[in-house]
XYZ file of C-alpha atoms in Angstrom:
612
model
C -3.802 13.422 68.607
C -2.102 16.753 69.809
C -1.398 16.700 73.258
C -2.768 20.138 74.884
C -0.996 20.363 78.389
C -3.288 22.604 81.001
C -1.905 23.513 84.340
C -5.239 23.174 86.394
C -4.344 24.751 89.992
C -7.051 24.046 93.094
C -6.344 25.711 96.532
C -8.347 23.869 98.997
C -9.965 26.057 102.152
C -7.598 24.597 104.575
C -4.124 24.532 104.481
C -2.392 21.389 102.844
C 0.767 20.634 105.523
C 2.502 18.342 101.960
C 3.528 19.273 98.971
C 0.500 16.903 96.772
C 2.551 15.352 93.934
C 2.084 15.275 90.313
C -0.746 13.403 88.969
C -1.010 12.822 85.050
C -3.971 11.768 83.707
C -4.490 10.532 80.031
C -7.878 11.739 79.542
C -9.205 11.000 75.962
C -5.237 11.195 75.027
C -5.169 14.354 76.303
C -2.346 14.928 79.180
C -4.056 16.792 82.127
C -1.675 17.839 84.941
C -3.555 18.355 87.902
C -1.211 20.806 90.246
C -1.828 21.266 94.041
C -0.933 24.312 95.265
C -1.403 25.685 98.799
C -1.100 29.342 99.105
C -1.128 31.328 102.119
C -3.941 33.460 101.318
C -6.018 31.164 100.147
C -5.788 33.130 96.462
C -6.538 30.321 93.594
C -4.796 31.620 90.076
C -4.042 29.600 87.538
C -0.687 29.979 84.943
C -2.619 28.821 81.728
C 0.021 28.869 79.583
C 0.874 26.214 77.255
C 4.994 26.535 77.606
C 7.078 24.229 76.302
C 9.704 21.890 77.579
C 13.258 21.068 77.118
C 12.564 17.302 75.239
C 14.981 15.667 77.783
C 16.504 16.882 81.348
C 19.906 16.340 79.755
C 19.271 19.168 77.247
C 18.705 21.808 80.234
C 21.991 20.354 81.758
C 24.205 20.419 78.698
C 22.325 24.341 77.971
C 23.549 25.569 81.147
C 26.908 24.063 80.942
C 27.324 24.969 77.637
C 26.925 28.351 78.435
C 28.575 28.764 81.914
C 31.718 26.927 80.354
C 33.337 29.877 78.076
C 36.273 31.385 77.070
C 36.939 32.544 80.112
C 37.467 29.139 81.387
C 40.575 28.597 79.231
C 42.007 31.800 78.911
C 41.625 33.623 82.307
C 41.136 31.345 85.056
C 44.412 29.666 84.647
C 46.773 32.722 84.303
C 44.903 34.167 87.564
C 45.345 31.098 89.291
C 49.267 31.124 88.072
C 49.749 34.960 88.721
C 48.094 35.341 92.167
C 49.673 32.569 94.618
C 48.504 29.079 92.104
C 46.837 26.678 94.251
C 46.803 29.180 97.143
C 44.340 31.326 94.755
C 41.773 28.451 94.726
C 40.936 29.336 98.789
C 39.123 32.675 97.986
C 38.334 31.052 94.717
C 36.231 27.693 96.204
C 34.866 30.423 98.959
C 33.500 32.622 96.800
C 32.122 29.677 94.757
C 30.451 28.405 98.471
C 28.760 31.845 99.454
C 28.228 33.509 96.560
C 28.646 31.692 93.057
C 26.314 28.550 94.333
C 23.777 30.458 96.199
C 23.122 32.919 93.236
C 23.398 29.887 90.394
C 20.700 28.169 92.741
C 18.525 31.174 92.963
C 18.045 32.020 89.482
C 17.203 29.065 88.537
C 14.137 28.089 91.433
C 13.359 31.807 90.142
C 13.154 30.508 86.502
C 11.456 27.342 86.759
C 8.419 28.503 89.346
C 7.632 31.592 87.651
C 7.963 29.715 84.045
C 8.989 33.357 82.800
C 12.230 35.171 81.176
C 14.263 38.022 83.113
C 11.652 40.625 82.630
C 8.327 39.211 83.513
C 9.850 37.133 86.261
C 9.315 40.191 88.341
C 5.240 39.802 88.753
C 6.623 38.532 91.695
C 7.482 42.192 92.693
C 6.753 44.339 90.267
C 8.715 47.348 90.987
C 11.890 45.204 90.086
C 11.085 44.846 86.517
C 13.441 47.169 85.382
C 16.308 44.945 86.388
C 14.949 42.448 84.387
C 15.532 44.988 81.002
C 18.604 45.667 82.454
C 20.142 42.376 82.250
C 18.835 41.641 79.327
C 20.380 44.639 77.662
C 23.461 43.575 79.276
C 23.441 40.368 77.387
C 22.367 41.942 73.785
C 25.477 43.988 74.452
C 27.538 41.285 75.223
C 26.658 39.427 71.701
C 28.017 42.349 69.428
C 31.809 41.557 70.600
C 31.775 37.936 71.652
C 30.568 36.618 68.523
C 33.361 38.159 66.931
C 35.849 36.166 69.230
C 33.791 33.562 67.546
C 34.423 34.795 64.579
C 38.353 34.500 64.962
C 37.923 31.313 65.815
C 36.380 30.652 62.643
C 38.855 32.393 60.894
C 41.820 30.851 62.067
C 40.103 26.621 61.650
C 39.738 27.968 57.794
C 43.704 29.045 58.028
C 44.666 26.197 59.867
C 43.732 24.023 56.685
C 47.082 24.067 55.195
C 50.232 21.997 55.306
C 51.880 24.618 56.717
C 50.250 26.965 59.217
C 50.177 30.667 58.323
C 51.991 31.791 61.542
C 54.765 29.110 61.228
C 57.279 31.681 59.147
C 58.123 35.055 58.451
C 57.976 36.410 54.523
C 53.968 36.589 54.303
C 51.988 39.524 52.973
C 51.628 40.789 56.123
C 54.919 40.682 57.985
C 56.977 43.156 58.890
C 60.765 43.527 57.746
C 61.264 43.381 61.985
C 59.503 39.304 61.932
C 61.685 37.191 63.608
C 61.244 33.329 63.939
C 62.476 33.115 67.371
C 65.077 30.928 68.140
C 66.113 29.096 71.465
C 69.181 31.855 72.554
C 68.600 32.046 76.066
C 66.283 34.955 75.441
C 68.714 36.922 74.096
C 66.814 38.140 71.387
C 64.853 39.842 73.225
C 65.913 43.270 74.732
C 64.949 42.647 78.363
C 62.376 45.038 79.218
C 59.600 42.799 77.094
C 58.642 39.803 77.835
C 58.025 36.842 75.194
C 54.347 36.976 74.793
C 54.499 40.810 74.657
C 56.939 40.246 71.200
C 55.331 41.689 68.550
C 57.453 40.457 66.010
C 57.076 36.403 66.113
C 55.215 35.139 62.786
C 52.534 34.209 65.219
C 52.092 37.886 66.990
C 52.291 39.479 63.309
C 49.330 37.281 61.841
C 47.037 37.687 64.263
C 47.708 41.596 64.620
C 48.367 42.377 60.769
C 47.297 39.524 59.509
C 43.435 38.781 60.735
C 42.945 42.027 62.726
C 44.902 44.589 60.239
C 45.723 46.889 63.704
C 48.290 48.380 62.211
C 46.168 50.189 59.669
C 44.181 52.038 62.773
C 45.670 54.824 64.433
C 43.109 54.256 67.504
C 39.655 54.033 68.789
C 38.990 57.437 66.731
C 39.775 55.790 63.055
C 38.293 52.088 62.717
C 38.295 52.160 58.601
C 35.779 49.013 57.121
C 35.126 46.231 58.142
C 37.297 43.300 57.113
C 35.665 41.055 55.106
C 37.353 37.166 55.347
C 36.226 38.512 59.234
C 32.422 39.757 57.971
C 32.272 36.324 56.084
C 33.093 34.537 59.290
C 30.397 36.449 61.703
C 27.996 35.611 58.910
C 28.431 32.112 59.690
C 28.282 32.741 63.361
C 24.844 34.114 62.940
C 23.616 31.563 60.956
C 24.869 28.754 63.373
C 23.179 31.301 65.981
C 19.781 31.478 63.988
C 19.634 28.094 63.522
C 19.997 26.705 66.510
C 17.944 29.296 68.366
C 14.537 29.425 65.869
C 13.194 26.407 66.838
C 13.186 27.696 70.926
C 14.893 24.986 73.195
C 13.734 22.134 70.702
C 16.230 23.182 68.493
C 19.259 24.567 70.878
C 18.654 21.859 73.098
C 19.934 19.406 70.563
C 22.542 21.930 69.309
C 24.028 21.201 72.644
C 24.647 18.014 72.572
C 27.883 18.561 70.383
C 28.640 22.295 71.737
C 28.839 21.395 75.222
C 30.784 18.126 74.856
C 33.131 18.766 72.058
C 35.495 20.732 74.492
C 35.161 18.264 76.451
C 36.814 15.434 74.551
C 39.612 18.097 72.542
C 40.285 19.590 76.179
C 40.945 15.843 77.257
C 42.967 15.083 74.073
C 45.071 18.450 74.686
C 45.735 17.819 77.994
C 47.262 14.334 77.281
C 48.950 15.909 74.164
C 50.520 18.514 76.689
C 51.754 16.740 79.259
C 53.502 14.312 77.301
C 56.016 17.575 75.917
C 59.258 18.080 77.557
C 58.946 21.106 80.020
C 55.611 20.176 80.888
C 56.363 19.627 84.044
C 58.091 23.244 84.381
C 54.866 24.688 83.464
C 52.116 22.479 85.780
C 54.545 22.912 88.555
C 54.299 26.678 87.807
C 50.368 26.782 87.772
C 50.255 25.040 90.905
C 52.775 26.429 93.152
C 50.958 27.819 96.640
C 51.872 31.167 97.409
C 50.328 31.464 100.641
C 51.340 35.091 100.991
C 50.001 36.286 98.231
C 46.553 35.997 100.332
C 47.327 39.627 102.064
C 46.864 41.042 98.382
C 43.315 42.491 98.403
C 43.982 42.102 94.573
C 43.815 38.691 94.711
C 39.960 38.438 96.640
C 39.315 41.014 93.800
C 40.174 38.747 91.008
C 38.830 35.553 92.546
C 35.232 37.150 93.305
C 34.788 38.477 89.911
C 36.408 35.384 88.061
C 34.009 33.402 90.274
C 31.022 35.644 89.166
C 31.617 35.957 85.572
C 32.360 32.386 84.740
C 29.425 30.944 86.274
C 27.218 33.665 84.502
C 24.420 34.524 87.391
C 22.820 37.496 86.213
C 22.873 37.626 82.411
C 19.069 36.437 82.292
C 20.111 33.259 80.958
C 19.464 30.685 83.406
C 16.189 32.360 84.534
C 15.386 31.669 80.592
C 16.990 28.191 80.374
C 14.768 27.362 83.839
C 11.485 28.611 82.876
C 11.758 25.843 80.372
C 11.712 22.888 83.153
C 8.973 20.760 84.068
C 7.351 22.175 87.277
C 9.019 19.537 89.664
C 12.644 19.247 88.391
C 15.192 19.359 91.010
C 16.863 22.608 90.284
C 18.845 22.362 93.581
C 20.803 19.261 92.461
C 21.355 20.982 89.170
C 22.546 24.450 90.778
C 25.294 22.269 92.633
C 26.060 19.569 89.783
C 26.333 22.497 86.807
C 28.455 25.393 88.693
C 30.717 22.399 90.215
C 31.536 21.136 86.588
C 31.906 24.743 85.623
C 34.792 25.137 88.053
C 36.217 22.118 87.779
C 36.651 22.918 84.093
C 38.302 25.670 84.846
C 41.478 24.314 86.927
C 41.492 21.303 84.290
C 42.039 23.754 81.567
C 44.999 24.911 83.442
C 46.939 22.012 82.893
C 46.176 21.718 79.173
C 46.987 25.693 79.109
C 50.288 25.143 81.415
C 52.223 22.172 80.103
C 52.089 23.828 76.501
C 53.682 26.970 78.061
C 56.144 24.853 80.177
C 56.974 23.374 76.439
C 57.774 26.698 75.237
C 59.521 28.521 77.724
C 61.722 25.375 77.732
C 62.034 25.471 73.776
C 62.872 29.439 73.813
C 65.144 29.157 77.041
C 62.536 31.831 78.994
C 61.178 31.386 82.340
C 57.310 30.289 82.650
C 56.251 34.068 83.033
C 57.760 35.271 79.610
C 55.306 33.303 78.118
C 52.337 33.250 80.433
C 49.820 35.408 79.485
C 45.911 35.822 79.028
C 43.000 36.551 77.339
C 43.133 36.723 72.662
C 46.836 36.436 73.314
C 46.930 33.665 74.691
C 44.671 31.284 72.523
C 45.377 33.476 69.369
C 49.047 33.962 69.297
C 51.284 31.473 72.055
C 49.241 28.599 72.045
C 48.879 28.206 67.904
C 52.521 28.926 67.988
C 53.324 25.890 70.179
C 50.953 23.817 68.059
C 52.318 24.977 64.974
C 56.026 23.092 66.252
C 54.449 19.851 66.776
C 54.616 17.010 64.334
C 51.230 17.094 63.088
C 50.404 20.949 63.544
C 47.748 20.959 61.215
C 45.616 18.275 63.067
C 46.270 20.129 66.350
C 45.429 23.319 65.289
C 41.963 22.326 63.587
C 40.777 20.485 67.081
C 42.387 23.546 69.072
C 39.997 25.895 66.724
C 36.821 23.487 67.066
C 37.392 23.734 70.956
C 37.312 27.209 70.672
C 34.603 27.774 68.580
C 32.308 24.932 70.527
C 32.874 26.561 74.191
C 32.021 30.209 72.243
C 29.344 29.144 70.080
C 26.758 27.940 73.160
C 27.818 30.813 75.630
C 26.330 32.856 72.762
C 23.281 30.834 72.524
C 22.880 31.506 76.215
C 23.020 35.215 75.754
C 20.771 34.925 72.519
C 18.346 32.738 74.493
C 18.116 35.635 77.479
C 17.466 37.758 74.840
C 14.678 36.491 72.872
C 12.850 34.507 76.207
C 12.654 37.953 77.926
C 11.047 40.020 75.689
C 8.694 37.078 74.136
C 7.455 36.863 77.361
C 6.994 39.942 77.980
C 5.422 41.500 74.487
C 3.237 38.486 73.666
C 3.175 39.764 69.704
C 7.137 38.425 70.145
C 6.113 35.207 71.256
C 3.502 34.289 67.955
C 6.790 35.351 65.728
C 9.537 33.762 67.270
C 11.512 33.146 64.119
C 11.458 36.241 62.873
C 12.184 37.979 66.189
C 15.032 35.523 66.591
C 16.211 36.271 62.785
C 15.880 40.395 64.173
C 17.741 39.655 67.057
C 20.406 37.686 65.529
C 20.712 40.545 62.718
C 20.648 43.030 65.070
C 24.171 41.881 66.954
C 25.771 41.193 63.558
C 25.242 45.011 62.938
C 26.924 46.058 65.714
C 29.338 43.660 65.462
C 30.375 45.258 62.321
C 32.301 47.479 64.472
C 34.422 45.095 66.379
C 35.508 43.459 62.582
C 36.728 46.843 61.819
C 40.994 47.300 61.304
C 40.310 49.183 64.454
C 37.943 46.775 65.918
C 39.620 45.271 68.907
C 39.445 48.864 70.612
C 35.667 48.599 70.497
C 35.910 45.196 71.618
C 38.256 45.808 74.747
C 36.053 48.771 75.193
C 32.618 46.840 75.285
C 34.631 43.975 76.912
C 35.290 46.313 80.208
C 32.181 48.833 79.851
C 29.337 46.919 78.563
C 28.898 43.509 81.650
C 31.378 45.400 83.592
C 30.039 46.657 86.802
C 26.620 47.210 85.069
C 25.776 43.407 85.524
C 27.309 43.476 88.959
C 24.615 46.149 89.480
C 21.767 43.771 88.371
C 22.664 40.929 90.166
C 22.820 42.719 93.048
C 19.309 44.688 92.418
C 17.859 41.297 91.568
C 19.421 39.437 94.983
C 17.643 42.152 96.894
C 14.620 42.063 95.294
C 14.240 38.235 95.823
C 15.673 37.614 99.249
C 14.109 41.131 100.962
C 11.379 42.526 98.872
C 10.025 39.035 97.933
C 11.038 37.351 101.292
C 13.446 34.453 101.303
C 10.613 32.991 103.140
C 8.326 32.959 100.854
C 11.333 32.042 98.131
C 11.224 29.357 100.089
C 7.665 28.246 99.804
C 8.006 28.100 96.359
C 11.064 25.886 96.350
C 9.021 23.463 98.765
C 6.292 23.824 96.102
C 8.105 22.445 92.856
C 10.572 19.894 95.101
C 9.110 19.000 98.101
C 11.574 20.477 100.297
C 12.606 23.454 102.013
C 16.381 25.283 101.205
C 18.461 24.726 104.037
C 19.318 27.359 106.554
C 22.662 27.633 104.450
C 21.153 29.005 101.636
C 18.610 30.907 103.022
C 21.245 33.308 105.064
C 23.531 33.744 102.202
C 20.242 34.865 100.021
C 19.496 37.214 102.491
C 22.677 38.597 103.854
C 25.815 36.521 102.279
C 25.237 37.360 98.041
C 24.028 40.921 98.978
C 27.394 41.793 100.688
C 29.691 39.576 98.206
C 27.968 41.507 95.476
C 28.009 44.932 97.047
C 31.491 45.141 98.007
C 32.656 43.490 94.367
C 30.484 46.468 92.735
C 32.038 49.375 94.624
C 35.572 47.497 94.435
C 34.869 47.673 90.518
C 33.851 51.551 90.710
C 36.931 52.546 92.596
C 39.595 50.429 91.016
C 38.134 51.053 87.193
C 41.144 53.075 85.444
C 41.759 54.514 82.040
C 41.455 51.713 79.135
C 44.377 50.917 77.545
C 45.224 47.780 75.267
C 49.172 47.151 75.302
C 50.930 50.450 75.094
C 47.889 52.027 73.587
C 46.188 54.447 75.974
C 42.174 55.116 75.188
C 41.203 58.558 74.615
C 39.339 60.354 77.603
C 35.983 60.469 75.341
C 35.701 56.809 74.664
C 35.986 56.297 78.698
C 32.707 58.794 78.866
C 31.747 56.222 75.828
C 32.241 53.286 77.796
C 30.457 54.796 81.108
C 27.568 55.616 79.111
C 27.114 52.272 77.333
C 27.370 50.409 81.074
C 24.724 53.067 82.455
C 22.578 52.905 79.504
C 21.115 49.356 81.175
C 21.977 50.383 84.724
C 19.668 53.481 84.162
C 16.428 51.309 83.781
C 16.030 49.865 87.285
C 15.376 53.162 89.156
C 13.455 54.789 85.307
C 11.135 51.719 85.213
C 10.847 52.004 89.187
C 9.252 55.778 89.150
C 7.251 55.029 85.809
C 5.638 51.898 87.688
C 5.179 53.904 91.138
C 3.339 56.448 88.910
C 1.459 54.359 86.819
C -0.236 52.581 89.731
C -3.834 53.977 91.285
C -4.289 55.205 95.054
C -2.671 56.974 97.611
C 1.113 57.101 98.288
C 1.035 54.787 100.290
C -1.332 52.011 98.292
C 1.003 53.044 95.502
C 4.125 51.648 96.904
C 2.184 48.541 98.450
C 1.144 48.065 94.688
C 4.710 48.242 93.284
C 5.933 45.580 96.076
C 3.156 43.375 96.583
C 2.786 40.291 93.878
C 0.736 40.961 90.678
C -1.646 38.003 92.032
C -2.188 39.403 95.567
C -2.547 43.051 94.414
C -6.405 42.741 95.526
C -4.923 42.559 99.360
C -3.792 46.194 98.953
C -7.451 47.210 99.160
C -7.841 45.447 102.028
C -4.660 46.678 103.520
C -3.328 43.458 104.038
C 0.088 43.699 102.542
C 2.770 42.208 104.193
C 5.817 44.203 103.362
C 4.518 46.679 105.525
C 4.987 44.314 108.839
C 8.533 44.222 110.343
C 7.456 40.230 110.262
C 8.201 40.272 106.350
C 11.559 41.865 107.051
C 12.859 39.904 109.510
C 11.838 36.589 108.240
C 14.765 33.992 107.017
């Protein structure tokens, strides 16, 4: 038979003390789950919504670290970590992680899992707020058009990594320049000495990715993009398929998809990292990544780096783990998750580091340059000095094909994640979404392949870098930072706290409660004005953006800003009353709004806003 679930919710007339636990009942086969709720008022309302379930717990836990573990992991965290003090960096780094990163990873998903709904209609919990909720989920539509396309590379290069020889081993290709020099170990003497290695443009490796996948040197700038490539179009059609079809089925499908997108980078990571340290120099190159530079800790720079590095890679904000969490069963133990997930995600960061750093120990050795010649970040990094190094192993075909996989398993899921925010927000929110899933997924998916045009362009890695520092730049900063407010004052950490005690039995600790309240708000705060004042002029190597595509870029990151206070006024207006039973409506929760009338509203006591 079909097994209906019903969420049957009765409030008895005095007030439970426990937490009454989960019956089930097989009634006539079908599965009745009787909830006990207390609530203060007394209020009885039922959620009678059929949602599904992740199939296993281990599907959520994969999901989220599948997409907190990025990219970014790989290809930032270690050169900060190298470039501001090594293990000295990891003090505001684990701090940050402690008062901030934890506490907000924590929150969003006990905001997820009792309120069963996406980023947007999460906010019946204060309704005023709900513009945050479009916000961030703007955010992460935005961030789809350019990171699928770092997918797409990926793609690209495991289909040119299927040769004998790899593409970027030797000069005398299509694409090189009469300038392409294999570099050879002469003490660096090749090299005039104002650049450093990994700024060379003229290795075999530097030339394929820039004239060879990315055709740069046919733009002039941001102004004159020309078509799109199309071995690069081909590749972001697969990415969108792979996207599609793991995402159609809702977390029955992606939850499987998982399984080999969150471990694969696992086990290639692992085989890398013995592969690495068993090359001569590696030791040069570990020892650099670790040194402690205990002075480097006066550098405001370096709390700068470590709070957003912190924020970004555990991915609080982008609507995805209030998605992922609405998913749970009522009484999962999000706490141990928050704590298990975000400490894997960090811990995969400083592993990476190794696997990054003995390779570039290997090379500066080979070349005869020091460690920071060839120490770099970001698309360089994984698309030009690492694939070099691999491509001078014995075997440089095999390595290069698992390096590729890694790269396109840790992108693949973050994108999911994104995707996910996406399509659980707005289904939740315009039920007519909801009854056509697949096809709204198939829009959405479509939709970010579009746009993504642009970033495939010979031009296209200006847009990218653009959207890159504009579109989740301080914009998603500005969310989070809305959406900690709106929880921990407007809401009342107290009663955030009920809830928690509701689904798990127990309370937060005092901990988490004061760095809801007072803690996150701060960290984020000072981390978005940091980002205001020290935002400069783009520029991408010695290319400096136009002033116009800065007003571009400002634009894009206030185009989601702009709906928190826009949705703020419509809802103020939209509500009945006076001024006053106006704003009590835009605060209060959608289920007590019948307390307004009585004038019983509780954000209108200094009680509510002193409460911890």
């Amino acid at each position: 038979g079909r097994r209906e679930k019903m969420n049957i919710q009765v409030v008895p007339e005095h007030k439970l003390s426990s937490v009454a636990p989960l019956k089930q009942c097989n009634v006539e086969k079908k599965e009745v789950e009787l909830i006990l709720v207390k609530d203060q008022n007394g209020v009885q309302y039922t959620r009678g919504d059929e949602r599904e379930t992740w199939g296993k717990k281990i599907d959520f836990l994969l999901s989220v670290i599948g997409f907190a573990v990025d990219l970014a992991n790989v290809w930032r965290f270690p050169f900060l970590c190298y470039k501001n003090g090594g293990g000295a960096f990891l003090i505001p780094y684990i701090l940050f992680l402690l008062i901030a990163g934890m506490p907000l990873f924590y929150m969003e998903l006990a905001l997820g899992q009792y309120n069963r709904e996406g980023a947007a209609t999460v906010w019946k919990i204060c309704p005023v707020f709900k513009g945050v909720g479009y916000t961030v989920i703007l955010i992460a539509f935005y961030v789809g058009f350019y990171y699928n396309v770092i997918i797409a590379w990926s793609i690209h290069y495991l289909f040119a990594s299927m040769t004998n020889e790899l593409p970027w081993l030797h000069c005398g290709n299509p694409w090189n320049t009469p300038n392409c020099t294999v570099p050879q170990p002469m003490n660096g003497s090749f090299l005039d000495n104002r650049t450093s290695y990994a700024k060379n443009k003229n290795t075999p490796a530097a030339e394929y990715y820039e004239r060879g996948v990315l055709h740069l040197h046919e733009s002039r700038g941001i102004g004159d993009l020309g078509p799109p490539r199309w071995e690069l179009s081909l590749c972001l059609v697969a990415v969108v398929f792979i996207l599609y079809f793991s995402l159609w089925k809702g977390v029955k499908s992606s939850g499987k998809v998982v399984y080999i997108t969150a471990t694969m980078p696992y086990i290639v990571l692992f085989v890398l990292l013995i592969r690495g340290i068993t090359l001569p120099g590696a030791m040069d190159g570990i020892r650099a990544y670790l040194h402690i530079d205990l002075k480097m800790l006066n550098n405001p720079k370096v709390w700068i780096d470590a709070a957003t590095q912190i924020f970004y890679s555990l991915g609080a904000g982008f609507g995805v783990l209030i998605a992922f969490a609405s998913y749970n069963k009522f009484d999962n133990n999000c706490y141990r998750d928050a704590l298990l997930t975000s400490t894997i995600n960090c811990v995969t960061s400083f592993v990476s580091g190794f696997a990054i750093f003995s390779v570039l120990g290997y090379m500066a050795q080979k070349h005869g340059v020091r460690i920071e010649d060839v120490a770099t970040e970001g698309p360089g990094l994984v698309f030009i000095i690492y694939p070099e190094a691999i491509s001078t192993l014995p075997g440089s075909t095999f390595w290069a094909i698992v390096f590729f996989i890694m790269l396109l398993t840790l992108g693949i899921d973050s994108s999911m994640g994104g995707m996910e925010a996406v399509i659980t927000g707005l289904a939740d929110d315009f039920k007519i979404l909801k009854k056509h899933r697949k096809l709204f997924t198939f829009a959405t998916a479509f939709g970010t392949f579009l746009f993504a045009l642009l970033c495939i362009t010979n031009g296209g890695i200006y847009v990218l870098t653009l959207l890159d520092s504009y579109a989740a730049g301080t914009s998603i900063l500005f969310g989070v930072l809305i959406e900690a407010i709106g929880v921990s004052w407007f809401y009342g950490v107290d009663r955030f706290s009920e809830d928690i005690e509701r689904m798990m039995g127990f309370k937060p600790g005092l901990y988490w409660r004061l760095c809801w309240k007072f803690v996150s708000p701060t960290f984020l705060l000072v981390v978005v004005i940091a980002s205001i004042v020290t935002s400069t002029g783009l520029t991408l190597d010695d290319y400096v953006f136009p002033p116009w595509s800065n007003v571009v870029g400002w634009g894009v990151a206030l185009s989601s800003m702009l709906f928190v206070p826009v949705y703020a006024v419509y809802k103020f207006f939209s509500m009945p009353g006076t001024f006053k039973e106006r704003i009590a409506y835009c605060v209060t929760p959608e289920h007590e709004h019948h307390l307004v009338k009585e004038g019983n509203i509780r954000q209108f006591t200094l009680k509510h806003w002193l409460a911890i």
